[in-house]
Every structure is written in C-alpha cells, then in structure tokens.
Amino acid sequence: MNRSISTLAGRTRKIDGGTLFGSTPRRAWIEWMRPNHDNQVETASRVLLVQQDGMNILVMAGTDALLAPPPRTCRCQRHAAGLLDSLAEHGLGEGQIHAVVLTHLHAVLPQDVQDAIHEGNTPRLLFPTARYLTGRRHWLRARHPHPRDRGLFVPQIIRQLEGSGRLKLLDEQGSELLGAGWRFHVSDGYTPGQLLPEIDMPGGPIVFAGDLVPAVHWLRLDLTTALDRNPESLIDEKERLLDHLVANGGRMFLARDPEFAMIKVLRDRQSRYQAFDQHTQLHRQDS
C-alpha cells in the first residue's frame, strides 16, 4: 500500500498547569512549560494526516479541532490559524477528507468557541463528507459520562456526531474503511476506551499516542495529569506501549508537545525512557 504521513496544526490549547501536571510540584514542571499569569500553559493541538490509496485520513486526540471556526463579527478580530489553514497548506480542502479517527471525544475549546456555544451558536462539525470513527466503549462513556469527567465532553459535539449519520464505532480489531496496516491499542487510564492507532510504515510502525503520552515529558512513567481517570492503570499502559515501541523500532506521534511531533524511544540502563530522533514536523513522510 502506498502511504504517507504529514503533520497538521490545529489551534494551540491553553490548560491549567496544575491540571496538566497533576501531582508534580510546580517548581518541577515550570522548567518544562512556562505558564502565563493565569497559570495556564500552551500545548499543541496536532493532527496526523495519513494519505493512502487515494484516501485522506485525519487522526485527532479529542474533538478540539473538529468544530468549524466561529465567524468573525468585525474586521478588528484577528484570524486565528487553525486546522483548515494547515490543510490548505497541503493543498486540501475539508471536502477532501474521507475519514476522521478520534482517539477519544474530550474537548478543550478556545474561548471564542466556548462563547459561541454558550450563546446558542454552536459551530458545525468540519469535514461534511467524512466518516467519523471512534471507539465503541468510549462512545458509551461520552453518552453517559461520569460526574468526574462530564465537563470534558461537549454535548453539542456529541449530538452532532450522532446526528451526522456518518459515525462509525470501532472495536480494537480495526476497520475495513481504514484498510490493512491499521491496529489499535486500548487505553483506559486517561479515559475509558481511548483507542490509539498504530499505522504500518516502511520505516517501522507509528503509534499516535493521544492523551496517554501527550508530550515528551510524559515518557516519565510516574508523570500523570489531574485528568487521568485511573493513574495507576495509565502508568501500566504507558510502560507496555513504550516497551512495544522500543522492541519494534517504532515511532510515536505526539499530539500535545509544543515542540516535537514525532520521536523514537529507547530505554536506558536505569530503565528510564528517553526520546531520540525527534522531528518538529512531518511533510509527506513515507519512510
């Protein structure tokens, strides 16, 4: 199969540093990501574009980038570059996307999108002809969230997905729509039923790490976030996935890292995981 991958950029996210770094003391993580005056840190909202046999497939961690940008109400408003702009740089429009794989359905939305939803003007879903693919077990969670994570699911997005007629629920075995060379790792530690795609490439498999390993610093096994549903389970899942990558010479795609899009991983003599062969972006990489 002829397959290539590229990096797309959605709008950056701002999230409370204490939430992102969980029980890690501020004096430690402030050296990794500098917070603003509201104690928020900025992370990427990176999307993977997979092009294979005439199909354009997007892989997203959550639904942050799935809503169309709200229209500007005056010329004084600055245009915030987002996923559609990044697609256009690759010569693609939203009508040319055939499938969108959603590892899970959480959303941390920009303020202008939150305001539009609050005012009853929820933006439409992007990619009007694409199939939306997400895990069956996670979909049940999104429809009936626990009080602990209810605020991470945006009901207006869930309803639009359900009403689109283009939602396909996946099990771990994969999907005929995606074809050969796709498999999924199941992760319950961050949110129940998160599905992390592993994609065969000539240079070795690539795993889209979603919110199991959002950025390079999370190669530390003990580093978790305040959003993780089951931190102990997450640590075990992370170790299994990292060992799998080390054993198979695979690469990891990072959705949230402010700097790196893809890394390789090794395990040193102290059994710590280390990143090497880091890439800041990918453009039609097929090896």
GROMACS .gro file of N, CA, C and O in nm, residues 84-164:
model
  324
   84LEU      N    1  -0.800   2.410   0.922
   84LEU     CA    2  -0.831   2.430   0.781
   84LEU      C    3  -0.716   2.502   0.709
   84LEU      O    4  -0.687   2.472   0.593
   85ASP      N    5  -0.653   2.596   0.778
   85ASP     CA    6  -0.538   2.665   0.719
   85ASP      C    7  -0.423   2.567   0.696
   85ASP      O    8  -0.356   2.571   0.592
   86SER      N    9  -0.401   2.479   0.792
   86SER     CA   10  -0.295   2.380   0.779
   86SER      C   11  -0.325   2.283   0.666
   86SER      O   12  -0.236   2.244   0.589
   87LEU      N   13  -0.450   2.243   0.652
   87LEU     CA   14  -0.490   2.157   0.540
   87LEU      C   15  -0.465   2.226   0.407
   87LEU      O   16  -0.416   2.164   0.311
   88ALA      N   17  -0.502   2.354   0.400
   88ALA     CA   18  -0.485   2.429   0.275
   88ALA      C   19  -0.338   2.434   0.234
   88ALA      O   20  -0.306   2.432   0.113
   89GLU      N   21  -0.248   2.440   0.332
   89GLU     CA   22  -0.105   2.440   0.300
   89GLU      C   23  -0.062   2.309   0.235
   89GLU      O   24   0.041   2.303   0.167
   90HIS      N   25  -0.140   2.204   0.255
   90HIS     CA   26  -0.113   2.074   0.191
   90HIS      C   27  -0.198   2.054   0.066
   90HIS      O   28  -0.206   1.945   0.011
   91GLY      N   29  -0.265   2.163   0.022
   91GLY     CA   30  -0.345   2.156  -0.100
   91GLY      C   31  -0.477   2.084  -0.084
   91GLY      O   32  -0.533   2.034  -0.182
   92LEU      N   33  -0.530   2.079   0.039
   92LEU     CA   34  -0.654   2.005   0.064
   92LEU      C   35  -0.760   2.096   0.124
   92LEU      O   36  -0.731   2.186   0.203
   93GLY      N   37  -0.884   2.069   0.087
   93GLY     CA   38  -0.999   2.133   0.149
   93GLY      C   39  -1.071   2.034   0.237
   93GLY      O   40  -1.048   1.912   0.228
   94GLU      N   41  -1.164   2.084   0.320
   94GLU     CA   42  -1.229   1.992   0.414
   94GLU      C   43  -1.316   1.888   0.344
   94GLU      O   44  -1.336   1.778   0.397
   95GLY      N   45  -1.363   1.918   0.223
   95GLY     CA   46  -1.443   1.821   0.149
   95GLY      C   47  -1.363   1.705   0.093
   95GLY      O   48  -1.420   1.609   0.041
   96GLN      N   49  -1.230   1.713   0.104
   96GLN     CA   50  -1.144   1.606   0.052
   96GLN      C   51  -1.099   1.508   0.159
   96GLN      O   52  -1.019   1.418   0.132
   97ILE      N   53  -1.151   1.522   0.281
   97ILE     CA   54  -1.117   1.430   0.389
   97ILE      C   55  -1.219   1.317   0.390
   97ILE      O   56  -1.340   1.340   0.395
   98HIS      N   57  -1.169   1.194   0.387
   98HIS     CA   58  -1.256   1.078   0.378
   98HIS      C   59  -1.292   1.017   0.514
   98HIS      O   60  -1.399   0.958   0.529
   99ALA      N   61  -1.202   1.029   0.611
   99ALA     CA   62  -1.227   0.971   0.743
   99ALA      C   63  -1.153   1.051   0.849
   99ALA      O   64  -1.045   1.105   0.824
  100VAL      N   65  -1.213   1.060   0.968
  100VAL     CA   66  -1.152   1.126   1.083
  100VAL      C   67  -1.154   1.026   1.198
  100VAL      O   68  -1.262   0.986   1.245
  101VAL      N   69  -1.036   0.984   1.242
  101VAL     CA   70  -1.024   0.890   1.354
  101VAL      C   71  -1.006   0.972   1.481
  101VAL      O   72  -0.911   1.050   1.494
  102LEU      N   73  -1.098   0.955   1.575
  102LEU     CA   74  -1.096   1.028   1.701
  102LEU      C   75  -1.056   0.932   1.813
  102LEU      O   76  -1.132   0.840   1.845
  103THR      N   77  -0.939   0.952   1.872
  103THR     CA   78  -0.894   0.861   1.977
  103THR      C   79  -0.990   0.861   2.094
  103THR      O   80  -1.010   0.760   2.161
  104HIS      N   81  -1.047   0.978   2.123
  104HIS     CA   82  -1.149   0.994   2.228
  104HIS      C   83  -1.223   1.123   2.198
  104HIS      O   84  -1.193   1.190   2.097
  105LEU      N   85  -1.320   1.159   2.280
  105LEU     CA   86  -1.411   1.267   2.245
  105LEU      C   87  -1.407   1.386   2.341
  105LEU      O   88  -1.497   1.469   2.340
  106HIS      N   89  -1.302   1.395   2.423
  106HIS     CA   90  -1.287   1.513   2.509
  106HIS      C   91  -1.260   1.636   2.423
  106HIS      O   92  -1.208   1.626   2.311
  107ALA      N   93  -1.291   1.753   2.478
  107ALA     CA   94  -1.263   1.878   2.407
  107ALA      C   95  -1.223   1.986   2.507
  107ALA      O   96  -1.291   2.007   2.608
  108VAL      N   97  -1.109   2.052   2.480
  108VAL     CA   98  -1.069   2.174   2.550
  108VAL      C   99  -1.074   2.284   2.445
  108VAL      O  100  -0.985   2.297   2.361
  109LEU      N  101  -1.180   2.364   2.448
  109LEU     CA  102  -1.211   2.455   2.337
  109LEU      C  103  -1.157   2.595   2.361
  109LEU      O  104  -1.153   2.643   2.475
  110PRO      N  105  -1.119   2.664   2.252
  110PRO     CA  106  -1.081   2.806   2.264
  110PRO      C  107  -1.197   2.889   2.316
  110PRO      O  108  -1.315   2.852   2.301
  111GLN      N  109  -1.165   3.003   2.375
  111GLN     CA  110  -1.268   3.084   2.439
  111GLN      C  111  -1.375   3.130   2.341
  111GLN      O  112  -1.494   3.134   2.375
  112ASP      N  113  -1.336   3.167   2.218
  112ASP     CA  114  -1.438   3.214   2.124
  112ASP      C  115  -1.536   3.104   2.086
  112ASP      O  116  -1.655   3.130   2.065
  113VAL      N  117  -1.488   2.980   2.080
  113VAL     CA  118  -1.577   2.868   2.051
  113VAL      C  119  -1.669   2.842   2.171
  113VAL      O  120  -1.789   2.818   2.156
  114GLN      N  121  -1.614   2.848   2.291
  114GLN     CA  122  -1.697   2.834   2.411
  114GLN      C  123  -1.806   2.940   2.415
  114GLN      O  124  -1.921   2.910   2.448
  115ASP      N  125  -1.768   3.063   2.381
  115ASP     CA  126  -1.866   3.172   2.383
  115ASP      C  127  -1.977   3.148   2.281
  115ASP      O  128  -2.096   3.171   2.311
  116ALA      N  129  -1.941   3.101   2.161
  116ALA     CA  130  -2.041   3.075   2.058
  116ALA      C  131  -2.139   2.966   2.104
  116ALA      O  132  -2.261   2.978   2.084
  117ILE      N  133  -2.087   2.861   2.166
  117ILE     CA  134  -2.174   2.753   2.216
  117ILE      C  135  -2.266   2.806   2.325
  117ILE      O  136  -2.386   2.777   2.327
  118HIS      N  137  -2.211   2.886   2.416
  118HIS     CA  138  -2.291   2.941   2.526
  118HIS      C  139  -2.403   3.030   2.474
  118HIS      O  140  -2.512   3.035   2.532
  119GLU      N  141  -2.378   3.099   2.363
  119GLU     CA  142  -2.480   3.187   2.305
  119GLU      C  143  -2.577   3.113   2.214
  119GLU      O  144  -2.664   3.174   2.152
  120GLY      N  145  -2.562   2.982   2.206
  120GLY     CA  146  -2.653   2.902   2.123
  120GLY      C  147  -2.614   2.896   1.978
  120GLY      O  148  -2.696   2.856   1.894
  121ASN      N  149  -2.489   2.933   1.944
  121ASN     CA  150  -2.442   2.932   1.806
  121ASN      C  151  -2.331   2.830   1.788
  121ASN      O  152  -2.221   2.863   1.741
  122THR      N  153  -2.358   2.707   1.824
  122THR     CA  154  -2.256   2.603   1.815
  122THR      C  155  -2.209   2.588   1.672
  122THR      O  156  -2.291   2.566   1.581
  123PRO      N  157  -2.079   2.599   1.646
  123PRO     CA  158  -2.030   2.580   1.510
  123PRO      C  159  -2.058   2.437   1.461
  123PRO      O  160  -2.069   2.344   1.539
  124ARG      N  161  -2.064   2.422   1.332
  124ARG     CA  162  -2.085   2.291   1.272
  124ARG      C  163  -1.959   2.206   1.282
  124ARG      O  164  -1.849   2.257   1.303
  125LEU      N  165  -1.976   2.076   1.262
  125LEU     CA  166  -1.861   1.988   1.252
  125LEU      C  167  -1.792   2.008   1.118
  125LEU      O  168  -1.858   2.026   1.015
  126LEU      N  169  -1.661   2.006   1.118
  126LEU     CA  170  -1.585   2.010   0.994
  126LEU      C  171  -1.596   1.876   0.920
  126LEU      O  172  -1.638   1.776   0.976
  127PHE      N  173  -1.558   1.878   0.792
  127PHE     CA  174  -1.545   1.758   0.707
  127PHE      C  175  -1.681   1.694   0.679
  127PHE      O  176  -1.713   1.585   0.727
  128PRO      N  177  -1.763   1.761   0.599
  128PRO     CA  178  -1.904   1.723   0.582
  128PRO      C  179  -1.927   1.591   0.510
  128PRO      O  180  -2.039   1.540   0.510
  129THR      N  181  -1.825   1.535   0.446
  129THR     CA  182  -1.845   1.406   0.378
  129THR      C  183  -1.763   1.293   0.441
  129THR      O  184  -1.768   1.180   0.394
  130ALA      N  185  -1.689   1.324   0.547
  130ALA     CA  186  -1.602   1.223   0.608
  130ALA      C  187  -1.680   1.133   0.703
  130ALA      O  188  -1.781   1.175   0.763
  131ARG      N  189  -1.631   1.012   0.721
  131ARG     CA  190  -1.679   0.925   0.828
  131ARG      C  191  -1.602   0.959   0.955
  131ARG      O  192  -1.481   0.978   0.951
  132TYR      N  193  -1.673   0.964   1.067
  132TYR     CA  194  -1.610   0.987   1.196
  132TYR      C  195  -1.598   0.853   1.268
  132TYR      O  196  -1.697   0.783   1.288
  133LEU      N  197  -1.477   0.817   1.307
  133LEU     CA  198  -1.451   0.687   1.368
  133LEU      C  199  -1.403   0.707   1.512
  133LEU      O  200  -1.309   0.784   1.537
  134THR      N  201  -1.465   0.637   1.605
  134THR     CA  202  -1.420   0.640   1.745
  134THR      C  203  -1.455   0.508   1.810
  134THR      O  204  -1.530   0.427   1.754
  135GLY      N  205  -1.400   0.483   1.929
  135GLY     CA  206  -1.418   0.355   1.995
  135GLY      C  207  -1.559   0.335   2.048
  135GLY      O  208  -1.621   0.428   2.103
  136ARG      N  209  -1.608   0.213   2.037
  136ARG     CA  210  -1.744   0.182   2.081
  136ARG      C  211  -1.760   0.203   2.233
  136ARG      O  212  -1.856   0.263   2.279
  137ARG      N  213  -1.663   0.152   2.310
  137ARG     CA  214  -1.674   0.166   2.456
  137ARG      C  215  -1.664   0.313   2.497
  137ARG      O  216  -1.732   0.358   2.589
  138HIS      N  217  -1.578   0.388   2.429
  138HIS     CA  218  -1.564   0.529   2.466
  138HIS      C  219  -1.690   0.607   2.428
  138HIS      O  220  -1.728   0.702   2.498
  139TRP      N  221  -1.754   0.569   2.320
  139TRP     CA  222  -1.878   0.636   2.281
  139TRP      C  223  -1.984   0.620   2.391
  139TRP      O  224  -2.056   0.717   2.423
  140LEU      N  225  -1.992   0.504   2.451
  140LEU     CA  226  -2.086   0.484   2.561
  140LEU      C  227  -2.052   0.576   2.677
  140LEU      O  228  -2.140   0.631   2.743
  141ARG      N  229  -1.923   0.595   2.703
  141ARG     CA  230  -1.879   0.686   2.808
  141ARG      C  231  -1.921   0.829   2.775
  141ARG      O  232  -1.967   0.904   2.862
  142ALA      N  233  -1.905   0.869   2.650
  142ALA     CA  234  -1.941   1.004   2.609
  142ALA      C  235  -2.091   1.029   2.620
  142ALA      O  236  -2.135   1.139   2.655
  143ARG      N  237  -2.169   0.926   2.591
  143ARG     CA  238  -2.315   0.940   2.601
  143ARG      C  239  -2.362   0.942   2.746
  143ARG      O  240  -2.466   1.004   2.777
  144HIS      N  241  -2.288   0.876   2.833
  144HIS     CA  242  -2.326   0.868   2.974
  144HIS      C  243  -2.202   0.894   3.060
  144HIS      O  244  -2.152   0.803   3.127
  145PRO      N  245  -2.153   1.016   3.061
  145PRO     CA  246  -2.026   1.044   3.131
  145PRO      C  247  -2.042   1.036   3.283
  145PRO      O  248  -2.150   1.056   3.339
  146HIS      N  249  -1.930   1.007   3.347
  146HIS     CA  250  -1.921   1.008   3.492
  146HIS      C  251  -1.913   1.154   3.538
  146HIS      O  252  -1.858   1.239   3.466
  147PRO      N  253  -1.964   1.187   3.658
  147PRO     CA  254  -1.951   1.326   3.705
  147PRO      C  255  -1.807   1.379   3.705
  147PRO      O  256  -1.785   1.499   3.688
  148ARG      N  257  -1.710   1.288   3.719
  148ARG     CA  258  -1.570   1.332   3.726
  148ARG      C  259  -1.521   1.389   3.594
  148ARG      O  260  -1.436   1.478   3.592
  149ASP      N  261  -1.573   1.339   3.480
  149ASP     CA  262  -1.523   1.388   3.351
  149ASP      C  263  -1.632   1.445   3.262
  149ASP      O  264  -1.611   1.470   3.144
  150ARG      N  265  -1.749   1.471   3.320
  150ARG     CA  266  -1.860   1.522   3.239
  150ARG      C  267  -1.823   1.653   3.170
  150ARG      O  268  -1.863   1.678   3.056
  151GLY      N  269  -1.746   1.737   3.237
  151GLY     CA  270  -1.712   1.867   3.180
  151GLY      C  271  -1.619   1.860   3.060
  151GLY      O  272  -1.604   1.958   2.988
  152LEU      N  273  -1.558   1.744   3.036
  152LEU     CA  274  -1.468   1.729   2.922
  152LEU      C  275  -1.541   1.689   2.794
  152LEU      O  276  -1.483   1.693   2.686
  153PHE      N  277  -1.666   1.648   2.807
  153PHE     CA  278  -1.746   1.615   2.689
  153PHE      C  279  -1.838   1.732   2.659
  153PHE      O  280  -1.909   1.781   2.747
  154VAL      N  281  -1.839   1.777   2.534
  154VAL     CA  282  -1.925   1.888   2.493
  154VAL      C  283  -2.051   1.827   2.431
  154VAL      O  284  -2.044   1.768   2.322
  155PRO      N  285  -2.166   1.838   2.497
  155PRO     CA  286  -2.287   1.771   2.446
  155PRO      C  287  -2.323   1.808   2.304
  155PRO      O  288  -2.371   1.726   2.226
  156GLN      N  289  -2.298   1.935   2.267
  156GLN     CA  290  -2.333   1.978   2.131
  156GLN      C  291  -2.250   1.905   2.026
  156GLN      O  292  -2.298   1.880   1.915
  157ILE      N  293  -2.124   1.871   2.059
  157ILE     CA  294  -2.041   1.795   1.965
  157ILE      C  295  -2.090   1.651   1.958
  157ILE      O  296  -2.102   1.594   1.849
  158ILE      N  297  -2.119   1.592   2.073
  158ILE     CA  298  -2.167   1.453   2.076
  158ILE      C  299  -2.297   1.440   1.996
  158ILE      O  300  -2.314   1.346   1.917
  159ARG      N  301  -2.387   1.535   2.012
  159ARG     CA  302  -2.514   1.529   1.939
  159ARG      C  303  -2.491   1.544   1.788
  159ARG      O  304  -2.558   1.476   1.707
  160GLN      N  305  -2.400   1.632   1.749
  160GLN     CA  306  -2.374   1.648   1.606
  160GLN      C  307  -2.312   1.522   1.546
  160GLN      O  308  -2.345   1.483   1.434
  161LEU      N  309  -2.222   1.460   1.620
  161LEU     CA  310  -2.163   1.334   1.572
  161LEU      C  311  -2.271   1.229   1.553
  161LEU      O  312  -2.277   1.160   1.451
  162GLU      N  313  -2.358   1.216   1.653
  162GLU     CA  314  -2.463   1.114   1.646
  162GLU      C  315  -2.561   1.143   1.533
  162GLU      O  316  -2.607   1.052   1.463
  163GLY      N  317  -2.592   1.270   1.513
  163GLY     CA  318  -2.689   1.307   1.411
  163GLY      C  319  -2.633   1.315   1.271
  163GLY      O  320  -2.709   1.332   1.174
  164SER      N  321  -2.502   1.299   1.256
  164SER     CA  322  -2.441   1.315   1.125
  164SER      C  323  -2.474   1.200   1.030
  164SER      O  324  -2.470   1.217   0.907
   0.00000   0.00000   0.00000
